[in-house]
Every structure is written in structure tokens, then in C-alpha cells.
Amino acid sequence: MAGCANQGTTGGSTETAASGRVNLPAATSVEVPANAVLPAGDGKATCPAGLDIAYIGAETGANAQLGINIYNGVQLAIDQHNEANPGCQVNFTKFDTEGDPNKATGPVTQAVNTESIIGVIGLPFSGESKATGNIFEQAGLVHITPSATNPDLTKNGWKTFFRGLGNDAVQGPAAASFMTGPLEAKTVYLVQDDSDYGIGLGTTTTEALGDALVGSDKVITGQKDFSATISKIMNAKPDAVYYSGYYAEGAPFDQQLVAKGYTGTFVAPDGVKDDQFIKLAGDASENAYFTCPCTPGELIPEFQKAYSAAFNAEPGTYSIEGYDAATVLLSGIGQGNITRPDLLKWVTGYDADGLSKHYKWDSTGELATPAVYGYRVLDGKIVLTGVIG
């Protein structure tokens, strides 16, 4: 249902650039479920004072923008709920992890020890989610991640962890078929970083590429010089390079790759799909396509208008997923689920449309019907190309 409900419509036609890269046209709209649950509800919610929803994740750090996109989506949902429901005012508490697994346990411990917090949005990244899942589980505190995609996160037996998007077992094969199908890459070189996210996605994409994979290499978080890897790529002459990691390293990698004369396509996942990538990579970013299990919030008029008015910026990657995840919790509170056990039970049995997709989880915390989308950089902006898996 989610894949069908969010099919993009496109204009123009596919062309091949002089470099051999394929220019896919931009999609101009997505279909939004007619019965999407919204934060305002019916305006009749009542609840006691002093209830908190928390965001736990990066607000600072090298890849902070992905966290900020989510944080803003949550903030918008809570503001709309509180404005419409004077009898149920929900507080918003924030904890910064810097996106670092080694720093995440402190903020999570602080949150679970704060009795007023009955639900959490986060954590955004797979490594920090892995490091903290047991803390949430022991406290019985429900948390919905809008963006952590490592498949193993739902194999831990946690009953408090829910993923608000498709995982990398879905994104990896979709990325492979995107490259070898619409992007017409006969050969692909894959580079992955050392994060749990990069390793997990690199593994599933490698398996799906099969014989199209002509080489692979590894880089590390914080790396600045990619010349050794780029030398291997130039020798392999691939049609496409797939980078499995985050934008902080993906941007200089692509910039250096283009500077060395690479004229193929650069493809990267949701961890790289952010305007900060364009800012850091400069003109080199025009060769970039992205895969992402995220819905383009900027193409949902109702959400785009409210988000832009609130933050003087366009919705970013996972802004709409943060908004929808907060809505799931807020709707539960509005229905009288005002304790941790009750709100956990509410999310476990949830079955309704959000603006971005249908939210219904299986017993492991995975969505039943995730979709994956293709995006590209076009004239200095990230635009949707359509559903790819």
C-alpha cells in the first residue's frame, strides 16, 4: 500500500549525458493517503499536565543535519497537536547524542530515568540504536526510529523498538536494481564506511549487485583523503560508484572523485541524501543519485507549507518520518494512553495511515509495507525521481 500510495509522477524523458550518465527526470508530486492521521486529531484530547515526548539523537556533530530534520518534524507535530488540543498539552524534551554510539548511552539513560517521558522519537542512526536498545527495553519505554536502517536492529528481541521506514535489506536490493536498471550501470564499484549503517547497507547492496560489482573498498568515519580508493576506482572504470555511509565523508569523496576525472554516476543512500552533501561537494554533486526509504515531504503541500513556515526551510530527509512518528505517539496520548505500558501497547497495535506511509508493525518492529525512492541532484537541489522498490 505504501509503495502504491506514494508513486511519483514525472515529467520529461530519460536522456543520456555526454559523460555517459543517465539523466532521469524529476518527479513532481506524490499521492498522499486520504485518511492520514494528523497531530491535531479532533481537538478534543484531554490528558494530565506534565507528559513528555522526547527526541534523542544528533543535534550537533558531523552528520547533525539528518537529526535536525527529524527534530524539526517532531517539533511541528507537537506544536500542531498542542495548538489544536488545549486540554492536552504535551511537552517536548530533547537530548543530543551527536550521532555517536559511544555518547548515546548517557542521554538515553537520562531519558529513561525521567518519569514524565512516556515515548521517544529516535535514535536516528543505526550504531547508536544498537548501543542503546537494551536500555529502552529494560525501562519499557517505546521508541520509534525514523531513520535507523540496519536490518539487525529488529533481531534483538526488543519489544520497545519500532522502525518507521524500510530497512537496508529492502534498500540494498532496491539500490542495486536502480543502478543496473534505470541508471544503466553495467559495472558498479562499492565503497562502504565503518559504521553499523554503512556495513549493513554495503553488505545487502553487494549481495544484490552480483556480477555487476567490479570492486569494493572500505573507508573510515572522519576520513578526509580518499586518493587510494579513488585510484582503485579509476583503474576499474565502473559506470557507477555506490557509497555506503554518511554525507560528512560522502561529500569530499565525491568531490575528489570528480576532480580526478571520474565521469560516471555517484550513487549513495539516505545517509548522504541531504542538502549538506551539495554544500560540501559543490558542483561535483551534480553527478549524484540517492536511494532512500523516505517519502519526499517537500512534495506533500500541506506538510511543506507548515514546515517552511515554522522553520524557514524546506523539509529535509526524514522530516516527514519524524512528523509521522510523533503523530503515532500523540494520537495514542489523545486516546488516553498516558503511561509507558499503555503507550507501548498502543504503538504495538497501531494500524493507520500517516502522511508518508501506512504504519503497521510486525512482531519485530518492522513495517509491513515499506517503499524505497530514488532521488538525484539537479541544478543544485535534491529532487525525487520516483519509487524504485
PDB file of C-alpha atoms in Angstrom, residues 151-353:
ATOM      1  CA  PRO A 151      18.406  -4.895   9.484  1.00  0.00           C
ATOM      2  CA  ASP A 152      19.852  -6.497  12.620  1.00  0.00           C
ATOM      3  CA  LEU A 153      18.226  -3.937  14.913  1.00  0.00           C
ATOM      4  CA  THR A 154      14.950  -5.863  14.863  1.00  0.00           C
ATOM      5  CA  LYS A 155      16.648  -9.215  15.518  1.00  0.00           C
ATOM      6  CA  ASN A 156      17.401  -8.483  19.174  1.00  0.00           C
ATOM      7  CA  GLY A 157      14.022  -9.461  20.571  1.00  0.00           C
ATOM      8  CA  TRP A 158      13.281  -5.878  21.651  1.00  0.00           C
ATOM      9  CA  LYS A 159       9.585  -5.153  22.172  1.00  0.00           C
ATOM     10  CA  THR A 160      10.044  -1.397  22.578  1.00  0.00           C
ATOM     11  CA  PHE A 161      11.852  -0.724  19.258  1.00  0.00           C
ATOM     12  CA  PHE A 162       9.887   0.264  16.140  1.00  0.00           C
ATOM     13  CA  ARG A 163      11.282   1.264  12.751  1.00  0.00           C
ATOM     14  CA  GLY A 164       9.354   3.924  10.824  1.00  0.00           C
ATOM     15  CA  LEU A 165      10.760   3.022   7.392  1.00  0.00           C
ATOM     16  CA  GLY A 166      12.133   0.142   5.352  1.00  0.00           C
ATOM     17  CA  ASN A 167      15.446  -1.381   6.447  1.00  0.00           C
ATOM     18  CA  ASP A 168      18.589  -1.991   4.416  1.00  0.00           C
ATOM     19  CA  ALA A 169      17.501  -5.499   3.477  1.00  0.00           C
ATOM     20  CA  VAL A 170      14.949  -3.584   1.397  1.00  0.00           C
ATOM     21  CA  GLN A 171      17.086  -0.586   0.413  1.00  0.00           C
ATOM     22  CA  GLY A 172      20.152  -2.592  -0.691  1.00  0.00           C
ATOM     23  CA  PRO A 173      18.398  -4.645  -3.394  1.00  0.00           C
ATOM     24  CA  ALA A 174      16.441  -1.564  -4.493  1.00  0.00           C
ATOM     25  CA  ALA A 175      19.700   0.367  -4.857  1.00  0.00           C
ATOM     26  CA  ALA A 176      21.233  -2.418  -6.918  1.00  0.00           C
ATOM     27  CA  SER A 177      18.267  -2.618  -9.272  1.00  0.00           C
ATOM     28  CA  PHE A 178      18.173   1.191  -9.510  1.00  0.00           C
ATOM     29  CA  MET A 179      21.792   1.283 -10.664  1.00  0.00           C
ATOM     30  CA  THR A 180      21.652  -1.636 -13.086  1.00  0.00           C
ATOM     31  CA  GLY A 181      18.160  -0.739 -14.338  1.00  0.00           C
ATOM     32  CA  PRO A 182      17.159   2.934 -14.765  1.00  0.00           C
ATOM     33  CA  LEU A 183      20.736   4.224 -14.330  1.00  0.00           C
ATOM     34  CA  GLU A 184      22.012   1.669 -16.888  1.00  0.00           C
ATOM     35  CA  ALA A 185      25.192   0.830 -14.985  1.00  0.00           C
ATOM     36  CA  LYS A 186      26.719  -2.409 -16.233  1.00  0.00           C
ATOM     37  CA  THR A 187      29.526  -2.162 -13.670  1.00  0.00           C
ATOM     38  CA  VAL A 188      29.498  -0.791 -10.113  1.00  0.00           C
ATOM     39  CA  TYR A 189      32.279  -0.131  -7.596  1.00  0.00           C
ATOM     40  CA  LEU A 190      31.102  -0.143  -3.967  1.00  0.00           C
ATOM     41  CA  VAL A 191      32.717   1.789  -1.120  1.00  0.00           C
ATOM     42  CA  GLN A 192      31.485   1.496   2.481  1.00  0.00           C
ATOM     43  CA  ASP A 193      32.402   3.233   5.725  1.00  0.00           C
ATOM     44  CA  ASP A 194      32.979   1.541   9.087  1.00  0.00           C
ATOM     45  CA  SER A 195      29.627   2.401  10.722  1.00  0.00           C
ATOM     46  CA  ASP A 196      26.981  -0.217  11.503  1.00  0.00           C
ATOM     47  CA  TYR A 197      24.813   1.531   8.947  1.00  0.00           C
ATOM     48  CA  GLY A 198      27.448   1.565   6.207  1.00  0.00           C
ATOM     49  CA  ILE A 199      28.457  -2.048   6.799  1.00  0.00           C
ATOM     50  CA  GLY A 200      24.881  -3.345   6.846  1.00  0.00           C
ATOM     51  CA  LEU A 201      23.825  -1.488   3.721  1.00  0.00           C
ATOM     52  CA  GLY A 202      27.081  -2.278   1.939  1.00  0.00           C
ATOM     53  CA  THR A 203      26.510  -5.965   2.593  1.00  0.00           C
ATOM     54  CA  THR A 204      22.948  -6.104   1.259  1.00  0.00           C
ATOM     55  CA  THR A 205      23.812  -3.982  -1.783  1.00  0.00           C
ATOM     56  CA  THR A 206      26.867  -6.125  -2.576  1.00  0.00           C
ATOM     57  CA  GLU A 207      24.797  -9.292  -2.466  1.00  0.00           C
ATOM     58  CA  ALA A 208      22.166  -7.801  -4.763  1.00  0.00           C
ATOM     59  CA  LEU A 209      24.655  -6.456  -7.339  1.00  0.00           C
ATOM     60  CA  GLY A 210      26.085  -9.887  -8.127  1.00  0.00           C
ATOM     61  CA  ASP A 211      28.306  -9.880 -11.213  1.00  0.00           C
ATOM     62  CA  ALA A 212      27.784  -6.132 -11.755  1.00  0.00           C
ATOM     63  CA  LEU A 213      30.126  -5.463  -8.823  1.00  0.00           C
ATOM     64  CA  VAL A 214      33.649  -4.952 -10.197  1.00  0.00           C
ATOM     65  CA  GLY A 215      35.351  -3.928  -6.963  1.00  0.00           C
ATOM     66  CA  SER A 216      34.922  -2.690  -3.415  1.00  0.00           C
ATOM     67  CA  ASP A 217      36.862  -0.803  -0.776  1.00  0.00           C
ATOM     68  CA  LYS A 218      36.450   0.429   2.787  1.00  0.00           C
ATOM     69  CA  VAL A 219      36.921   3.858   4.351  1.00  0.00           C
ATOM     70  CA  ILE A 220      36.601   5.107   7.913  1.00  0.00           C
ATOM     71  CA  THR A 221      34.495   7.690   9.708  1.00  0.00           C
ATOM     72  CA  GLY A 222      36.257  11.053   9.684  1.00  0.00           C
ATOM     73  CA  GLN A 223      38.420  10.237   6.660  1.00  0.00           C
ATOM     74  CA  LYS A 224      39.392  13.252   4.550  1.00  0.00           C
ATOM     75  CA  ASP A 225      41.717  11.872   1.856  1.00  0.00           C
ATOM     76  CA  PHE A 226      40.222   9.258  -0.473  1.00  0.00           C
ATOM     77  CA  SER A 227      43.018   9.158  -3.068  1.00  0.00           C
ATOM     78  CA  ALA A 228      43.929   5.485  -2.511  1.00  0.00           C
ATOM     79  CA  THR A 229      40.325   4.359  -3.012  1.00  0.00           C
ATOM     80  CA  ILE A 230      39.837   6.675  -5.972  1.00  0.00           C
ATOM     81  CA  SER A 231      42.924   5.225  -7.672  1.00  0.00           C
ATOM     82  CA  LYS A 232      41.348   1.762  -7.452  1.00  0.00           C
ATOM     83  CA  ILE A 233      38.089   3.105  -8.860  1.00  0.00           C
ATOM     84  CA  MET A 234      39.761   4.823 -11.792  1.00  0.00           C
ATOM     85  CA  ASN A 235      41.567   1.598 -12.659  1.00  0.00           C
ATOM     86  CA  ALA A 236      38.303  -0.371 -12.506  1.00  0.00           C
ATOM     87  CA  LYS A 237      36.455   2.167 -14.740  1.00  0.00           C
ATOM     88  CA  PRO A 238      32.965   1.480 -13.313  1.00  0.00           C
ATOM     89  CA  ASP A 239      29.810   3.036 -14.726  1.00  0.00           C
ATOM     90  CA  ALA A 240      28.645   3.841 -11.195  1.00  0.00           C
ATOM     91  CA  VAL A 241      30.166   4.218  -7.733  1.00  0.00           C
ATOM     92  CA  TYR A 242      27.972   3.380  -4.748  1.00  0.00           C
ATOM     93  CA  TYR A 243      28.976   4.919  -1.426  1.00  0.00           C
ATOM     94  CA  SER A 244      27.503   3.306   1.706  1.00  0.00           C
ATOM     95  CA  GLY A 245      27.909   5.818   4.518  1.00  0.00           C
ATOM     96  CA  TYR A 246      27.051   9.380   5.564  1.00  0.00           C
ATOM     97  CA  TYR A 247      27.382  12.772   3.890  1.00  0.00           C
ATOM     98  CA  ALA A 248      30.271  14.016   6.048  1.00  0.00           C
ATOM     99  CA  GLU A 249      32.592  11.617   4.209  1.00  0.00           C
ATOM    100  CA  GLY A 250      30.479  11.097   1.087  1.00  0.00           C
ATOM    101  CA  ALA A 251      30.740  14.739   0.008  1.00  0.00           C
ATOM    102  CA  PRO A 252      34.553  15.062  -0.026  1.00  0.00           C
ATOM    103  CA  PHE A 253      34.796  11.571  -1.528  1.00  0.00           C
ATOM    104  CA  ASP A 254      32.583  12.544  -4.475  1.00  0.00           C
ATOM    105  CA  GLN A 255      34.348  15.891  -4.849  1.00  0.00           C
ATOM    106  CA  GLN A 256      37.771  14.227  -5.007  1.00  0.00           C
ATOM    107  CA  LEU A 257      36.438  11.524  -7.338  1.00  0.00           C
ATOM    108  CA  VAL A 258      35.213  14.088  -9.867  1.00  0.00           C
ATOM    109  CA  ALA A 259      38.418  16.119  -9.516  1.00  0.00           C
ATOM    110  CA  LYS A 260      40.369  13.022 -10.590  1.00  0.00           C
ATOM    111  CA  GLY A 261      38.322  12.812 -13.784  1.00  0.00           C
ATOM    112  CA  TYR A 262      35.590  10.327 -12.929  1.00  0.00           C
ATOM    113  CA  THR A 263      32.627  10.882 -15.266  1.00  0.00           C
ATOM    114  CA  GLY A 264      30.289   8.094 -14.164  1.00  0.00           C
ATOM    115  CA  THR A 265      27.394   8.212 -11.740  1.00  0.00           C
ATOM    116  CA  PHE A 266      27.805   8.599  -7.978  1.00  0.00           C
ATOM    117  CA  VAL A 267      25.055   6.828  -6.042  1.00  0.00           C
ATOM    118  CA  ALA A 268      24.554   6.991  -2.286  1.00  0.00           C
ATOM    119  CA  PRO A 269      21.885   6.099   0.297  1.00  0.00           C
ATOM    120  CA  ASP A 270      19.767   8.077   2.734  1.00  0.00           C
ATOM    121  CA  GLY A 271      22.732   8.863   4.993  1.00  0.00           C
ATOM    122  CA  VAL A 272      24.147  11.036   2.202  1.00  0.00           C
ATOM    123  CA  LYS A 273      20.870  12.437   0.852  1.00  0.00           C
ATOM    124  CA  ASP A 274      20.931  15.896   2.388  1.00  0.00           C
ATOM    125  CA  ASP A 275      21.486  19.456   1.208  1.00  0.00           C
ATOM    126  CA  GLN A 276      24.672  19.447   3.287  1.00  0.00           C
ATOM    127  CA  PHE A 277      26.079  16.972   0.757  1.00  0.00           C
ATOM    128  CA  ILE A 278      25.555  19.507  -2.030  1.00  0.00           C
ATOM    129  CA  LYS A 279      27.002  22.301   0.090  1.00  0.00           C
ATOM    130  CA  LEU A 280      30.125  20.290   0.890  1.00  0.00           C
ATOM    131  CA  ALA A 281      30.631  18.638  -2.512  1.00  0.00           C
ATOM    132  CA  GLY A 282      29.889  21.722  -4.612  1.00  0.00           C
ATOM    133  CA  ASP A 283      29.483  21.311  -8.366  1.00  0.00           C
ATOM    134  CA  ALA A 284      30.732  17.738  -8.166  1.00  0.00           C
ATOM    135  CA  SER A 285      27.379  16.812  -6.588  1.00  0.00           C
ATOM    136  CA  GLU A 286      25.605  17.111  -9.952  1.00  0.00           C
ATOM    137  CA  ASN A 287      26.669  13.512 -10.687  1.00  0.00           C
ATOM    138  CA  ALA A 288      24.810  12.186  -7.641  1.00  0.00           C
ATOM    139  CA  TYR A 289      21.755   9.973  -7.258  1.00  0.00           C
ATOM    140  CA  PHE A 290      20.367   8.710  -3.953  1.00  0.00           C
ATOM    141  CA  THR A 291      18.335   5.805  -2.648  1.00  0.00           C
ATOM    142  CA  CYS A 292      16.157   6.346   0.394  1.00  0.00           C
ATOM    143  CA  PRO A 293      13.255   4.620   2.170  1.00  0.00           C
ATOM    144  CA  CYS A 294      11.961   8.133   2.873  1.00  0.00           C
ATOM    145  CA  THR A 295       8.988   9.978   1.448  1.00  0.00           C
ATOM    146  CA  PRO A 296       9.665  13.441  -0.069  1.00  0.00           C
ATOM    147  CA  GLY A 297       7.944  15.696   2.431  1.00  0.00           C
ATOM    148  CA  GLU A 298       8.639  18.696   0.231  1.00  0.00           C
ATOM    149  CA  LEU A 299       6.136  17.287  -2.299  1.00  0.00           C
ATOM    150  CA  ILE A 300       3.317  16.982   0.254  1.00  0.00           C
ATOM    151  CA  PRO A 301       1.817  20.512   0.061  1.00  0.00           C
ATOM    152  CA  GLU A 302       0.125  20.518   3.475  1.00  0.00           C
ATOM    153  CA  PHE A 303       3.306  19.419   5.230  1.00  0.00           C
ATOM    154  CA  GLN A 304       5.686  21.524   3.136  1.00  0.00           C
ATOM    155  CA  LYS A 305       3.753  24.718   3.785  1.00  0.00           C
ATOM    156  CA  ALA A 306       3.581  24.202   7.548  1.00  0.00           C
ATOM    157  CA  TYR A 307       7.214  23.096   7.840  1.00  0.00           C
ATOM    158  CA  SER A 308       8.548  26.004   5.788  1.00  0.00           C
ATOM    159  CA  ALA A 309       6.514  28.497   7.796  1.00  0.00           C
ATOM    160  CA  ALA A 310       7.785  27.055  11.072  1.00  0.00           C
ATOM    161  CA  PHE A 311      11.473  26.712  10.235  1.00  0.00           C
ATOM    162  CA  ASN A 312      12.079  28.930   7.209  1.00  0.00           C
ATOM    163  CA  ALA A 313      13.473  25.895   5.387  1.00  0.00           C
ATOM    164  CA  GLU A 314      12.265  23.090   3.163  1.00  0.00           C
ATOM    165  CA  PRO A 315      11.607  19.679   4.740  1.00  0.00           C
ATOM    166  CA  GLY A 316      14.727  17.521   4.721  1.00  0.00           C
ATOM    167  CA  THR A 317      15.407  13.812   4.639  1.00  0.00           C
ATOM    168  CA  TYR A 318      13.243  12.111   7.291  1.00  0.00           C
ATOM    169  CA  SER A 319      11.425  15.290   8.364  1.00  0.00           C
ATOM    170  CA  ILE A 320       8.105  13.726   7.391  1.00  0.00           C
ATOM    171  CA  GLU A 321       9.005  10.424   9.077  1.00  0.00           C
ATOM    172  CA  GLY A 322       9.778  12.295  12.301  1.00  0.00           C
ATOM    173  CA  TYR A 323       6.451  14.094  11.999  1.00  0.00           C
ATOM    174  CA  ASP A 324       4.517  10.882  11.408  1.00  0.00           C
ATOM    175  CA  ALA A 325       6.299   9.019  14.223  1.00  0.00           C
ATOM    176  CA  ALA A 326       5.426  11.807  16.652  1.00  0.00           C
ATOM    177  CA  THR A 327       1.839  11.683  15.396  1.00  0.00           C
ATOM    178  CA  VAL A 328       1.607   7.984  16.277  1.00  0.00           C
ATOM    179  CA  LEU A 329       2.599   8.789  19.871  1.00  0.00           C
ATOM    180  CA  LEU A 330       0.426  11.896  20.104  1.00  0.00           C
ATOM    181  CA  SER A 331      -2.635  10.072  18.823  1.00  0.00           C
ATOM    182  CA  GLY A 332      -2.072   7.426  21.475  1.00  0.00           C
ATOM    183  CA  ILE A 333      -1.848  10.039  24.209  1.00  0.00           C
ATOM    184  CA  GLY A 334      -5.005  11.644  22.864  1.00  0.00           C
ATOM    185  CA  GLN A 335      -6.748   8.275  23.274  1.00  0.00           C
ATOM    186  CA  GLY A 336      -5.823   8.123  26.950  1.00  0.00           C
ATOM    187  CA  ASN A 337      -2.603   6.113  26.781  1.00  0.00           C
ATOM    188  CA  ILE A 338      -0.681   8.202  29.282  1.00  0.00           C
ATOM    189  CA  THR A 339       1.652   5.623  30.846  1.00  0.00           C
ATOM    190  CA  ARG A 340       4.670   3.884  29.329  1.00  0.00           C
ATOM    191  CA  PRO A 341       2.988   0.448  29.245  1.00  0.00           C
ATOM    192  CA  ASP A 342      -0.188   1.830  27.697  1.00  0.00           C
ATOM    193  CA  LEU A 343       1.623   3.849  25.027  1.00  0.00           C
ATOM    194  CA  LEU A 344       3.801   0.851  24.161  1.00  0.00           C
ATOM    195  CA  LYS A 345       0.662  -1.257  23.737  1.00  0.00           C
ATOM    196  CA  TRP A 346      -0.848   1.463  21.532  1.00  0.00           C
ATOM    197  CA  VAL A 347       2.131   1.508  19.156  1.00  0.00           C
ATOM    198  CA  THR A 348       2.319  -2.294  19.070  1.00  0.00           C
ATOM    199  CA  GLY A 349      -1.250  -2.462  17.777  1.00  0.00           C
ATOM    200  CA  TYR A 350      -1.156   0.665  15.596  1.00  0.00           C
ATOM    201  CA  ASP A 351      -2.664   0.370  12.102  1.00  0.00           C
ATOM    202  CA  ALA A 352      -3.280   3.664  10.273  1.00  0.00           C
ATOM    203  CA  ASP A 353      -2.034   5.918   7.505  1.00  0.00           C
TER     204      ASP A 353
END
